Short mmCIF file of C-alpha atoms in Angstrom, two decimals:
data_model
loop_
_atom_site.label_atom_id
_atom_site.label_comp_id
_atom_site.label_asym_id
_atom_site.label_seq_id
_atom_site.Cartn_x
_atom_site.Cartn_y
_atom_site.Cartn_z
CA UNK T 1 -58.21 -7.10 -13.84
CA UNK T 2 -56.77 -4.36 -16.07
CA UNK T 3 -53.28 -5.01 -18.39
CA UNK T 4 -51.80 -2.60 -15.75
CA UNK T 5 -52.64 -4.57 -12.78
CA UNK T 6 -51.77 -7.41 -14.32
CA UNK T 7 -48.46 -6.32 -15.40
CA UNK T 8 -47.71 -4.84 -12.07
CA UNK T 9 -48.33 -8.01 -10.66
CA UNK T 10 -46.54 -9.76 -12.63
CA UNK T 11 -43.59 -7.81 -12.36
CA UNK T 12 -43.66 -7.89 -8.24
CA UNK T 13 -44.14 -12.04 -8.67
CA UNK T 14 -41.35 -12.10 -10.64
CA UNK T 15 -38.94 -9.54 -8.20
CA UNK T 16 -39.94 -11.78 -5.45
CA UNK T 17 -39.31 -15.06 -6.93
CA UNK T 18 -35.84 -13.35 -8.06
CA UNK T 19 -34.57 -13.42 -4.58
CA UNK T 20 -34.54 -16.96 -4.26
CA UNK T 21 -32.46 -19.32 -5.32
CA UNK T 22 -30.76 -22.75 -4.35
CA UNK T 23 -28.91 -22.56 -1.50
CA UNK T 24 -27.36 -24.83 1.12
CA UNK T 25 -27.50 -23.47 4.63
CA UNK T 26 -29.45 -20.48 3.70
CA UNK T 27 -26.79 -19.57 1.12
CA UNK T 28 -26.92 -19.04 -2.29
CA UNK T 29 -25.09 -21.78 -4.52
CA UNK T 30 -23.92 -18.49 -6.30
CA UNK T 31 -22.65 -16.96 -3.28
CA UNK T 32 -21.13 -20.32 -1.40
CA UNK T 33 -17.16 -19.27 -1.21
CA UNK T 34 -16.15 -23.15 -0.88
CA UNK T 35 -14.21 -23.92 -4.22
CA UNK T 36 -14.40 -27.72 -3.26
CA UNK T 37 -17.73 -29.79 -1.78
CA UNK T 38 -18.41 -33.12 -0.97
CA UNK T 39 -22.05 -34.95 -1.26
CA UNK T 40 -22.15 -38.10 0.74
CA UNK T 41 -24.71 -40.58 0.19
CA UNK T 42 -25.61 -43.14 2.63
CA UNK T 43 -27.30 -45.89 1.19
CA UNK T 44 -29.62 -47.69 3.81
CA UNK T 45 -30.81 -51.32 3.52
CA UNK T 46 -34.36 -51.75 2.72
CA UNK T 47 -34.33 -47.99 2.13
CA UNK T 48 -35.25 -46.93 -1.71
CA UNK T 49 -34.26 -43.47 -1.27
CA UNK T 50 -30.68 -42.33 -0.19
CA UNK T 51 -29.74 -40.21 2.79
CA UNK T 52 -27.23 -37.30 1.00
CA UNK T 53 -25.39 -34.68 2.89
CA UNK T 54 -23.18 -32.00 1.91
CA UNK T 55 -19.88 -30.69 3.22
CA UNK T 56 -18.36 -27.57 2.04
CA UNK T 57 -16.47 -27.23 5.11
CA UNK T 58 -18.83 -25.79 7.47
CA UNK T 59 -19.05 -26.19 11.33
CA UNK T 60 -19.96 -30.19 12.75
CA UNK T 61 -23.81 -30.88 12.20
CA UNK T 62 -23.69 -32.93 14.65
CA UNK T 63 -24.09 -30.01 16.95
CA UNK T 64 -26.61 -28.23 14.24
CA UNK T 65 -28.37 -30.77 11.90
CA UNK T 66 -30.19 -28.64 9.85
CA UNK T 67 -26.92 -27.57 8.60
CA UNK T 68 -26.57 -28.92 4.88
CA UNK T 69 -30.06 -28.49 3.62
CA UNK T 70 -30.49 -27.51 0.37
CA UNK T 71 -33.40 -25.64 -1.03
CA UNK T 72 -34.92 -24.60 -4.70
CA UNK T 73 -35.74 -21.62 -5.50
CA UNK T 74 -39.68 -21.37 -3.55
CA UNK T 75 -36.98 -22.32 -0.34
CA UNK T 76 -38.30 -25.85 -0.20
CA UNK T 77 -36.11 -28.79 0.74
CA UNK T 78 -35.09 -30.80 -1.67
CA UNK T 79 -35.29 -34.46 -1.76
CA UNK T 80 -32.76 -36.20 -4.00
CA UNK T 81 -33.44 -39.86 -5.47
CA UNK T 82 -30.05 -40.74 -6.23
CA UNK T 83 -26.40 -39.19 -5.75
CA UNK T 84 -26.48 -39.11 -9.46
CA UNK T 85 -29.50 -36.65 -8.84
CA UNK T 86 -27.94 -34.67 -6.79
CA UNK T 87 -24.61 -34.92 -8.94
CA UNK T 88 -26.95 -33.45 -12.00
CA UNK T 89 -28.62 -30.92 -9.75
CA UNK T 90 -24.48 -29.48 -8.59
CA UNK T 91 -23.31 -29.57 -12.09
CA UNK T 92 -26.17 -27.54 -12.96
CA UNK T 93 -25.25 -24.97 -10.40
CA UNK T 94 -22.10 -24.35 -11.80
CA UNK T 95 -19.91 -27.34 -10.01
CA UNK T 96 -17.84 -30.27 -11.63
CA UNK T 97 -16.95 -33.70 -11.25
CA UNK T 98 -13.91 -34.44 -9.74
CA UNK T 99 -14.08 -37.87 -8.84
CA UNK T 100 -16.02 -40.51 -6.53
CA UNK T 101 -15.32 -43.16 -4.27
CA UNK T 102 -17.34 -45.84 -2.38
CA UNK T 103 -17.13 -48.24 0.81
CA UNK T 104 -19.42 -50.51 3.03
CA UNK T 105 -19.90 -49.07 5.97
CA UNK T 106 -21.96 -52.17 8.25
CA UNK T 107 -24.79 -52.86 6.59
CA UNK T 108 -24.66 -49.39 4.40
CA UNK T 109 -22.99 -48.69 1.62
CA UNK T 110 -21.31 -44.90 1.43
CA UNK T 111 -20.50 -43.11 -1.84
CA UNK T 112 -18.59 -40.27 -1.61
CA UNK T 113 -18.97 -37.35 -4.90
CA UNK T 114 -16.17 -34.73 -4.84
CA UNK T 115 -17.07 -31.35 -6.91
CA UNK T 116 -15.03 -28.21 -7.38
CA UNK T 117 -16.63 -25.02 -8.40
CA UNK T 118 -16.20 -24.38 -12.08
CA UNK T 119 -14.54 -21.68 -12.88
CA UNK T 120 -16.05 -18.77 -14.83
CA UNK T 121 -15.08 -18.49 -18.23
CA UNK T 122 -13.04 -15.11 -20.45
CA UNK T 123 -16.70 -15.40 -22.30
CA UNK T 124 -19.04 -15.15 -19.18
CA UNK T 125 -16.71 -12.32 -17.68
#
């Protein structure tokens, strides 16, 4: 392959990979317009992983559950361990802690994570 080819196709990896990012409901974290979201996680007995969903105020998924699904960057799903996990992996796309609460619900426990969108700083203006 010749340093032009290669750089060409480096450069058209890299556009394309540019155009994704993570996203809930197909929308950029960037780009979601809620200033305040929820993650709810649902911790099953006998279940090591927990079952986390996000609300940022869209319609009922009960009538559409793919609603909530949050992708990386290569638009996979991703799988959170822990609602510390997915606590880390908000903060890091620009949303803070605002505080948490938790209940039993039957034989489940449910932790609730509130977050409001950080606001940009006179620096990153």
């Amino acid at each position: 392959m010749t340093k032009s080819r290669f750089i060409a196709t480096f450069a058209l990896f890299f556009v394309a990979s540019a155009g994704f990012a993570q996203s809930i409901d197909d929308i950029p974290l960037k780009d979601l317009k809620a200033e305040y979201l929820t993650i709810t996680g649902f911790n099953r007995v006998q279940q090591t992983r927990m079952v986390i969903d996000f609300d940022y105020g869209q319609k009922s998924r009960v009538i559409d559950p793919k609603q909530a699904v949050v992708r990386d960057e290569n638009d996979k799903k991703i799988k959170f361990e822990s609602m510390v996990d997915a606590l880390n992996f908000m903060s890091r796309n620009g949303y803070d802690f605002v505080q948490a609460y938790a209940f039993p619900l039957g034989e489940q426990g449910v932790q609730h994570y509130l977050l409001r969108k950080r606001k940009p700083s006179a620096n990153n203006q």
